[in-house]
Amino acid sequence: MKGMVTAFVVTLIAAAAPAQQPKVSDAQFRVEPMDRSLAATIERVRHSSDQVWMGYEVAAVPGVRISACSDWSKSSDSDDGCCGEYRLEDEFSTHHTSNDRVTRNVYVLYRFEKGELLKVRSVGAGCRLNAGGVNFAWLEGVKAEESIAYLAGLVNQPSSSHKVLEEALLSISFHAAAEATRTLEQIASSSGSEHTREQAAFWLGVQRGHEGFVALKSLEEKGDAHFREKLAFDFSQNSDPAAEDELIHMAKFDADDRVRGQALFWIAQKAGKRATQTLTDAIQNDPETDVKKKAVFALSQLPKDEGVPQLIHVADTNTNPEVRKQAFFWLGQSGDPRAVAYLEQVLKK
């Protein structure tokens, strides 16, 4: 009983502990008080200096591996699991996925110049930051829902640059709060910009796991053929095992031949041995020659021990001359000894 009480108290303390302030160099660092809302606080702070970085910390989606750096030379002796110091003013600093550091929290950072938003950054919490001589304002106690709403406002703001829009979508996708998934789905279904819709759907697939998969399914049901074609890739990037089944379903039953062809390609990249059966079924039964040819190409993307025998079978038995021609071409490109021997045998006939 005593152990249970101790664990409960420790949990309460951990939950109540505020996020630690970031380690920021080359900056005049200050903590800003929060106004009635995040939007109101940002509105006030962004006009407080000609140049300012502003940021806060929120919980990251479980299991996400994120770091960010521009100083790769320090990656070997890093003491915080990050890949060196991240120079915020470096234009070439980019999001970098780490193989060995799972981030529980993420910094969301904004760069303002004379009140105008120039950049949005997402950095794994705990990583060292270099502000490049620009003032740095830190906000504490920011609610995830307010952060997501503010970022979504940037996405929907016509004056936002292309770069800011994409960075804002990425930042939304890192939030642990379920509202992030709902917001990305809403953007993907209603944004006036096709590119914005596609980017929101992409991050649903990459970052949001099962809930992202459910959102992609909903988008698939409502989307036109061009959008569904893009969704095939998003399903291929999703971690939910059901995403593989959905790709196979798209390849077999979508009404549009371009969608079926795209789904076949990504099946070859994701579905392993299950891909072979789906691809050979499409080559045999799909009504469109173009889809059959895409399935042949997808066979060429499988591991050679799986793909080459199937390509030989198609070249040897398929009744469609265009499909057989495609199989011969990809056999020739494979350089596999079995393919070479088969092609030599055909030439001798």
CSV table of C-alpha atoms in Angstrom, one decimal:
chain,number,residue,atom,x,y,z
A,1,MET,CA,0.0,0.0,0.0
A,2,LYS,CA,2.8,2.4,0.9
A,3,GLY,CA,4.5,1.6,-2.4
A,4,MET,CA,1.3,2.4,-4.3
A,5,VAL,CA,0.9,5.7,-2.5
A,6,THR,CA,4.6,6.7,-3.1
A,7,ALA,CA,4.2,5.8,-6.8
A,8,PHE,CA,1.0,7.9,-7.0
A,9,VAL,CA,2.7,10.9,-5.4
A,10,VAL,CA,5.7,10.6,-7.7
A,11,THR,CA,3.3,10.5,-10.7
A,12,LEU,CA,1.5,13.6,-9.5
A,13,ILE,CA,4.8,15.5,-9.0
A,14,ALA,CA,5.9,14.5,-12.5
A,15,ALA,CA,2.7,15.6,-14.1
A,16,ALA,CA,2.7,18.9,-12.3
A,17,ALA,CA,6.4,19.7,-13.0
A,18,PRO,CA,6.8,22.5,-15.5
A,19,ALA,CA,8.7,21.9,-18.7
A,20,GLN,CA,12.4,22.8,-18.3
A,21,GLN,CA,13.6,25.9,-20.0
A,22,PRO,CA,15.7,25.3,-23.2
A,23,LYS,CA,19.4,25.6,-23.3
A,24,VAL,CA,19.8,28.7,-25.6
A,25,SER,CA,23.1,30.3,-26.5
A,26,ASP,CA,24.0,33.5,-28.3
A,27,ALA,CA,20.7,35.2,-27.3
A,28,GLN,CA,19.1,37.6,-24.7
A,29,PHE,CA,16.9,35.0,-23.1
A,30,ARG,CA,13.7,35.9,-21.2
A,31,VAL,CA,10.6,34.1,-19.9
A,32,GLU,CA,7.4,35.9,-21.0
A,33,PRO,CA,4.2,35.8,-18.9
A,34,MET,CA,1.2,34.3,-20.6
A,35,ASP,CA,-1.8,36.5,-21.4
A,36,ARG,CA,-5.3,35.3,-21.6
A,37,SER,CA,-4.4,33.1,-24.6
A,38,LEU,CA,-1.5,31.9,-26.6
A,39,ALA,CA,-2.5,33.9,-29.6
A,40,ALA,CA,-2.7,37.1,-27.5
A,41,THR,CA,0.7,36.4,-26.0
A,42,ILE,CA,2.3,35.9,-29.4
A,43,GLU,CA,0.6,39.0,-30.7
A,44,ARG,CA,2.2,41.0,-27.9
A,45,VAL,CA,5.6,39.5,-27.9
A,46,ARG,CA,6.2,39.5,-31.7
A,47,HIS,CA,6.1,43.3,-31.6
A,48,SER,CA,8.4,43.6,-28.6
A,49,SER,CA,11.6,43.4,-30.6
A,50,ASP,CA,12.7,44.0,-34.2
A,51,GLN,CA,13.9,40.4,-34.2
A,52,VAL,CA,12.8,37.7,-31.8
A,53,TRP,CA,12.6,33.9,-31.5
A,54,MET,CA,9.6,32.7,-29.5
A,55,GLY,CA,8.9,29.2,-28.3
A,56,TYR,CA,7.3,26.8,-25.9
A,57,GLU,CA,7.2,23.0,-25.1
A,58,VAL,CA,4.4,20.6,-25.7
A,59,ALA,CA,4.1,16.8,-25.4
A,60,ALA,CA,5.1,14.9,-28.5
A,61,VAL,CA,3.1,12.1,-30.1
A,62,PRO,CA,4.2,8.8,-28.5
A,63,GLY,CA,7.2,7.1,-30.1
A,64,VAL,CA,8.2,9.9,-32.3
A,65,ARG,CA,11.9,10.2,-33.0
A,66,ILE,CA,12.9,13.7,-33.7
A,67,SER,CA,16.0,15.8,-33.3
A,68,ALA,CA,17.3,18.8,-35.2
A,69,CYS,CA,20.7,20.1,-35.7
A,70,SER,CA,23.0,22.0,-37.9
A,71,ASP,CA,26.3,21.3,-36.1
A,72,TRP,CA,27.0,17.7,-37.1
A,73,SER,CA,30.6,18.0,-35.9
A,74,LYS,CA,29.4,17.6,-32.3
A,75,SER,CA,27.1,14.6,-32.8
A,76,SER,CA,29.7,12.2,-31.6
A,77,ASP,CA,30.1,13.7,-28.1
A,78,SER,CA,26.5,14.9,-27.6
A,79,ASP,CA,25.4,14.6,-23.9
A,80,ASP,CA,21.7,15.1,-24.5
A,81,GLY,CA,20.9,12.6,-27.3
A,82,CYS,CA,20.7,15.3,-29.9
A,83,CYS,CA,23.0,15.7,-32.9
A,84,GLY,CA,24.9,18.8,-31.8
A,85,GLU,CA,23.7,22.4,-31.5
A,86,TYR,CA,20.8,23.5,-33.6
A,87,ARG,CA,21.5,27.0,-35.1
A,88,LEU,CA,18.1,28.6,-35.5
A,89,GLU,CA,19.4,31.3,-37.9
A,90,ASP,CA,21.0,28.7,-40.2
A,91,GLU,CA,18.8,28.4,-43.3
A,92,PHE,CA,20.1,24.8,-43.8
A,93,SER,CA,19.0,23.6,-40.4
A,94,THR,CA,16.4,21.0,-41.1
A,95,HIS,CA,14.2,18.4,-39.3
A,96,HIS,CA,16.3,15.3,-38.7
A,97,THR,CA,14.9,12.0,-37.5
A,98,SER,CA,17.2,10.3,-35.0
A,99,ASN,CA,17.5,6.5,-34.8
A,100,ASP,CA,18.2,6.4,-31.1
A,101,ARG,CA,16.4,9.1,-29.4
A,102,VAL,CA,12.6,9.0,-28.7
A,103,THR,CA,11.4,12.5,-27.9
A,104,ARG,CA,8.7,12.9,-25.2
A,105,ASN,CA,8.3,16.6,-25.8
A,106,VAL,CA,8.9,19.0,-28.6
A,107,TYR,CA,9.8,22.7,-28.8
A,108,VAL,CA,7.6,24.7,-31.1
A,109,LEU,CA,9.6,27.8,-32.2
A,110,TYR,CA,8.6,30.9,-34.2
A,111,ARG,CA,10.9,33.5,-35.8
A,112,PHE,CA,9.5,37.1,-36.1
A,113,GLU,CA,11.1,40.0,-37.9
A,114,LYS,CA,9.4,43.4,-37.3
A,115,GLY,CA,6.3,41.5,-36.4
A,116,GLU,CA,6.3,39.3,-39.5
A,117,LEU,CA,6.5,35.5,-39.1
A,118,LEU,CA,9.4,34.1,-41.1
A,119,LYS,CA,9.9,30.6,-39.8
A,120,VAL,CA,8.4,27.9,-37.7
A,121,ARG,CA,10.6,25.2,-36.2
A,122,SER,CA,10.0,21.9,-34.4
A,123,VAL,CA,13.0,20.7,-32.3
A,124,GLY,CA,13.2,17.7,-29.9
A,125,ALA,CA,13.0,19.1,-26.3
A,126,GLY,CA,16.3,19.1,-24.5
A,127,CYS,CA,18.4,19.9,-27.6
A,128,ARG,CA,20.7,22.8,-27.5
A,129,LEU,CA,19.7,25.9,-29.4
A,130,ASN,CA,21.7,28.8,-30.8
A,131,ALA,CA,19.6,31.9,-31.6
A,132,GLY,CA,22.3,33.6,-33.7
A,133,GLY,CA,22.2,36.8,-31.7
A,134,VAL,CA,18.4,37.2,-31.9
A,135,ASN,CA,16.4,37.8,-28.7
A,136,PHE,CA,14.7,34.6,-27.4
A,137,ALA,CA,11.3,34.7,-25.6
A,138,TRP,CA,10.2,31.6,-23.8
A,139,LEU,CA,6.5,30.8,-22.9
A,140,GLU,CA,5.6,28.4,-20.1
A,141,GLY,CA,2.3,26.5,-19.6
A,142,VAL,CA,1.1,26.6,-23.2
A,143,LYS,CA,-1.8,24.2,-23.8
A,144,ALA,CA,-1.5,21.8,-26.7
A,145,GLU,CA,-4.9,22.7,-28.0
A,146,GLU,CA,-4.0,26.4,-28.2
A,147,SER,CA,-0.8,25.6,-29.9
A,148,ILE,CA,-2.5,23.4,-32.5
A,149,ALA,CA,-5.2,26.1,-33.1
A,150,TYR,CA,-2.5,28.8,-33.6
A,151,LEU,CA,-0.5,26.6,-36.1
A,152,ALA,CA,-3.7,25.7,-37.9
A,153,GLY,CA,-4.5,29.4,-38.2
A,154,LEU,CA,-1.1,29.9,-39.9
A,155,VAL,CA,-1.9,27.1,-42.4
A,156,ASN,CA,-5.3,28.7,-43.2
A,157,GLN,CA,-3.9,32.2,-43.4
A,158,PRO,CA,-3.6,33.3,-47.1
A,159,SER,CA,-0.5,35.5,-46.3
A,160,SER,CA,1.5,32.6,-44.9
A,161,SER,CA,4.5,31.7,-47.1
A,162,HIS,CA,4.8,28.2,-48.6
A,163,LYS,CA,7.6,27.4,-46.2
A,164,VAL,CA,5.8,28.6,-43.1
A,165,LEU,CA,2.7,26.6,-44.1
A,166,GLU,CA,4.7,23.3,-44.4
A,167,GLU,CA,6.6,23.9,-41.2
A,168,ALA,CA,3.3,24.6,-39.3
A,169,LEU,CA,1.8,21.3,-40.6
A,170,LEU,CA,4.8,19.4,-39.5
A,171,SER,CA,4.7,21.0,-36.0
A,172,ILE,CA,1.0,20.1,-35.7
A,173,SER,CA,1.8,16.5,-36.5
A,174,PHE,CA,4.2,16.2,-33.6
A,175,HIS,CA,1.7,17.2,-31.0
A,176,ALA,CA,0.5,14.3,-28.8
A,177,ALA,CA,-3.0,15.7,-28.3
A,178,ALA,CA,-5.7,14.0,-30.3
A,179,GLU,CA,-6.8,17.4,-31.6
A,180,ALA,CA,-3.7,17.3,-33.9
A,181,THR,CA,-5.2,14.4,-35.8
A,182,ARG,CA,-8.6,16.0,-36.1
A,183,THR,CA,-7.0,19.3,-37.2
A,184,LEU,CA,-4.9,17.6,-39.9
A,185,GLU,CA,-7.9,15.7,-41.2
A,186,GLN,CA,-9.9,18.9,-41.3
A,187,ILE,CA,-7.2,20.7,-43.3
A,188,ALA,CA,-6.8,17.7,-45.6
A,189,SER,CA,-10.6,17.7,-46.3
A,190,SER,CA,-11.3,21.4,-46.6
A,191,SER,CA,-8.2,23.5,-47.5
A,192,GLY,CA,-8.5,25.4,-50.7
A,193,SER,CA,-5.0,24.5,-51.7
A,194,GLU,CA,-4.4,21.0,-53.2
A,195,HIS,CA,-0.8,21.1,-52.0
A,196,THR,CA,-1.9,21.9,-48.4
A,197,ARG,CA,-4.5,19.1,-48.4
A,198,GLU,CA,-1.8,16.6,-49.6
A,199,GLN,CA,0.7,17.7,-47.1
A,200,ALA,CA,-1.8,17.4,-44.2
A,201,ALA,CA,-2.7,13.9,-45.4
A,202,PHE,CA,0.9,12.9,-45.6
A,203,TRP,CA,1.6,13.8,-42.0
A,204,LEU,CA,-1.5,11.9,-41.0
A,205,GLY,CA,0.0,8.8,-42.5
A,206,VAL,CA,3.6,9.4,-41.2
A,207,GLN,CA,3.0,10.6,-37.7
A,208,ARG,CA,-0.5,9.7,-36.4
A,209,GLY,CA,-0.6,5.9,-36.3
A,210,HIS,CA,-4.0,4.2,-36.0
A,211,GLU,CA,-5.9,7.5,-35.6
A,212,GLY,CA,-4.1,8.8,-38.7
A,213,PHE,CA,-5.1,5.6,-40.6
A,214,VAL,CA,-8.8,6.1,-39.6
A,215,ALA,CA,-8.6,9.7,-40.8
A,216,LEU,CA,-7.0,8.6,-44.1
A,217,LYS,CA,-9.8,6.1,-44.7
A,218,SER,CA,-12.4,8.9,-44.2
A,219,LEU,CA,-10.5,11.1,-46.7
A,220,GLU,CA,-10.4,8.3,-49.2
A,221,GLU,CA,-14.1,7.9,-49.1
A,222,LYS,CA,-14.6,11.6,-49.8
A,223,GLY,CA,-11.7,12.4,-52.1
A,224,ASP,CA,-11.6,12.6,-55.8
A,225,ALA,CA,-9.4,10.2,-57.9
A,226,HIS,CA,-6.4,12.6,-58.0
A,227,PHE,CA,-6.4,12.9,-54.2
A,228,ARG,CA,-6.9,9.1,-53.7
A,229,GLU,CA,-3.9,8.5,-55.9
A,230,LYS,CA,-1.8,10.6,-53.4
A,231,LEU,CA,-3.4,8.8,-50.5
A,232,ALA,CA,-1.9,5.5,-51.6
A,233,PHE,CA,1.6,6.7,-50.6
A,234,ASP,CA,0.2,8.0,-47.3
A,235,PHE,CA,-1.2,4.6,-46.5
A,236,SER,CA,2.2,3.1,-47.3
A,237,GLN,CA,3.8,5.3,-44.7
A,238,ASN,CA,1.3,4.5,-41.9
A,239,SER,CA,2.3,2.3,-39.0
A,240,ASP,CA,-1.1,0.6,-38.6
A,241,PRO,CA,-1.1,-2.9,-39.9
A,242,ALA,CA,-4.5,-2.3,-41.5
A,243,ALA,CA,-2.9,0.2,-43.8
A,244,GLU,CA,-1.4,-2.6,-45.8
A,245,ASP,CA,-4.9,-4.2,-46.2
A,246,GLU,CA,-6.3,-0.9,-47.4
A,247,LEU,CA,-3.6,-0.6,-50.1
A,248,ILE,CA,-4.4,-4.0,-51.3
A,249,HIS,CA,-8.1,-3.1,-51.3
A,250,MET,CA,-7.4,0.1,-53.3
A,251,ALA,CA,-5.3,-1.9,-55.8
A,252,LYS,CA,-8.2,-4.3,-56.4
A,253,PHE,CA,-11.3,-2.3,-56.2
A,254,ASP,CA,-10.7,1.5,-56.7
A,255,ALA,CA,-12.8,2.7,-59.7
A,256,ASP,CA,-9.9,4.7,-61.1
A,257,ASP,CA,-7.1,3.0,-62.9
A,258,ARG,CA,-4.5,5.6,-61.8
A,259,VAL,CA,-5.3,4.9,-58.2
A,260,ARG,CA,-5.1,1.2,-58.6
A,261,GLY,CA,-1.7,1.5,-60.4
A,262,GLN,CA,-0.4,3.8,-57.6
A,263,ALA,CA,-1.6,1.4,-54.9
A,264,LEU,CA,0.2,-1.5,-56.7
A,265,PHE,CA,3.5,0.4,-56.7
A,266,TRP,CA,3.4,1.1,-53.0
A,267,ILE,CA,2.2,-2.4,-52.2
A,268,ALA,CA,5.5,-3.6,-53.7
A,269,GLN,CA,7.4,-1.3,-51.3
A,270,LYS,CA,5.4,-2.2,-48.2
A,271,ALA,CA,3.5,-5.4,-48.3
A,272,GLY,CA,6.3,-8.0,-48.6
A,273,LYS,CA,5.2,-11.5,-49.7
A,274,ARG,CA,1.6,-10.4,-49.8
A,275,ALA,CA,2.5,-8.1,-52.6
A,276,THR,CA,3.3,-10.8,-55.0
A,277,GLN,CA,-0.2,-12.3,-55.0
A,278,THR,CA,-1.8,-8.8,-55.3
A,279,LEU,CA,0.5,-7.9,-58.2
A,280,THR,CA,0.1,-11.1,-60.1
A,281,ASP,CA,-3.7,-10.9,-59.6
A,282,ALA,CA,-3.7,-7.4,-61.1
A,283,ILE,CA,-1.6,-8.5,-64.1
A,284,GLN,CA,-4.0,-11.3,-64.8
A,285,ASN,CA,-7.4,-9.7,-64.0
A,286,ASP,CA,-7.3,-5.9,-64.1
A,287,PRO,CA,-9.3,-4.6,-67.1
A,288,GLU,CA,-6.8,-1.9,-67.9
A,289,THR,CA,-3.5,-2.6,-69.7
A,290,ASP,CA,-1.9,0.4,-68.1
A,291,VAL,CA,-2.6,-1.0,-64.7
A,292,LYS,CA,-1.2,-4.4,-65.7
A,293,LYS,CA,2.0,-2.7,-66.9
A,294,LYS,CA,2.3,-0.8,-63.6
A,295,ALA,CA,1.9,-4.1,-61.8
A,296,VAL,CA,4.7,-5.5,-63.8
A,297,PHE,CA,6.9,-2.6,-62.9
A,298,ALA,CA,6.0,-3.1,-59.3
A,299,LEU,CA,7.1,-6.8,-59.6
A,300,SER,CA,10.5,-5.5,-60.6
A,301,GLN,CA,10.7,-3.5,-57.3
A,302,LEU,CA,10.3,-6.7,-55.2
A,303,PRO,CA,13.4,-8.5,-53.8
A,304,LYS,CA,14.8,-10.4,-56.8
A,305,ASP,CA,14.1,-13.9,-55.4
A,306,GLU,CA,10.4,-12.9,-55.5
A,307,GLY,CA,10.2,-10.6,-58.4
A,308,VAL,CA,12.4,-12.2,-61.1
A,309,PRO,CA,10.6,-15.6,-61.1
A,310,GLN,CA,7.3,-13.8,-61.4
A,311,LEU,CA,8.5,-11.6,-64.2
A,312,ILE,CA,9.7,-14.7,-66.1
A,313,HIS,CA,6.3,-16.3,-65.6
A,314,VAL,CA,4.6,-13.1,-67.0
A,315,ALA,CA,6.9,-12.9,-70.0
A,316,ASP,CA,6.4,-16.6,-70.7
A,317,THR,CA,2.7,-16.9,-70.3
A,318,ASN,CA,0.8,-13.6,-70.4
A,319,THR,CA,-1.4,-13.2,-73.5
A,320,ASN,CA,-1.2,-9.4,-73.6
A,321,PRO,CA,1.8,-8.4,-75.8
A,322,GLU,CA,2.2,-5.0,-74.1
A,323,VAL,CA,2.4,-6.7,-70.7
A,324,ARG,CA,4.9,-9.3,-71.9
A,325,LYS,CA,7.0,-6.5,-73.5
A,326,GLN,CA,7.1,-4.7,-70.1
A,327,ALA,CA,8.1,-8.0,-68.3
A,328,PHE,CA,11.0,-8.5,-70.9
A,329,PHE,CA,12.2,-4.9,-70.3
A,330,TRP,CA,12.4,-5.2,-66.5
A,331,LEU,CA,14.0,-8.6,-66.7
A,332,GLY,CA,16.7,-7.0,-68.9
A,333,GLN,CA,17.1,-4.2,-66.4
A,334,SER,CA,17.4,-6.6,-63.4
A,335,GLY,CA,20.8,-8.0,-64.3
A,336,ASP,CA,19.8,-11.2,-62.5
A,337,PRO,CA,21.5,-14.4,-63.8
A,338,ARG,CA,18.1,-16.1,-64.0
A,339,ALA,CA,16.7,-13.3,-66.1
A,340,VAL,CA,19.8,-13.3,-68.4
A,341,ALA,CA,19.5,-17.0,-68.9
A,342,TYR,CA,15.8,-16.8,-69.7
A,343,LEU,CA,16.3,-13.9,-72.2
A,344,GLU,CA,19.1,-15.8,-73.9
A,345,GLN,CA,16.8,-18.8,-74.2
A,346,VAL,CA,14.1,-16.7,-75.8
A,347,LEU,CA,16.5,-15.2,-78.3
A,348,LYS,CA,17.7,-18.6,-79.4
A,349,LYS,CA,14.1,-19.7,-80.3
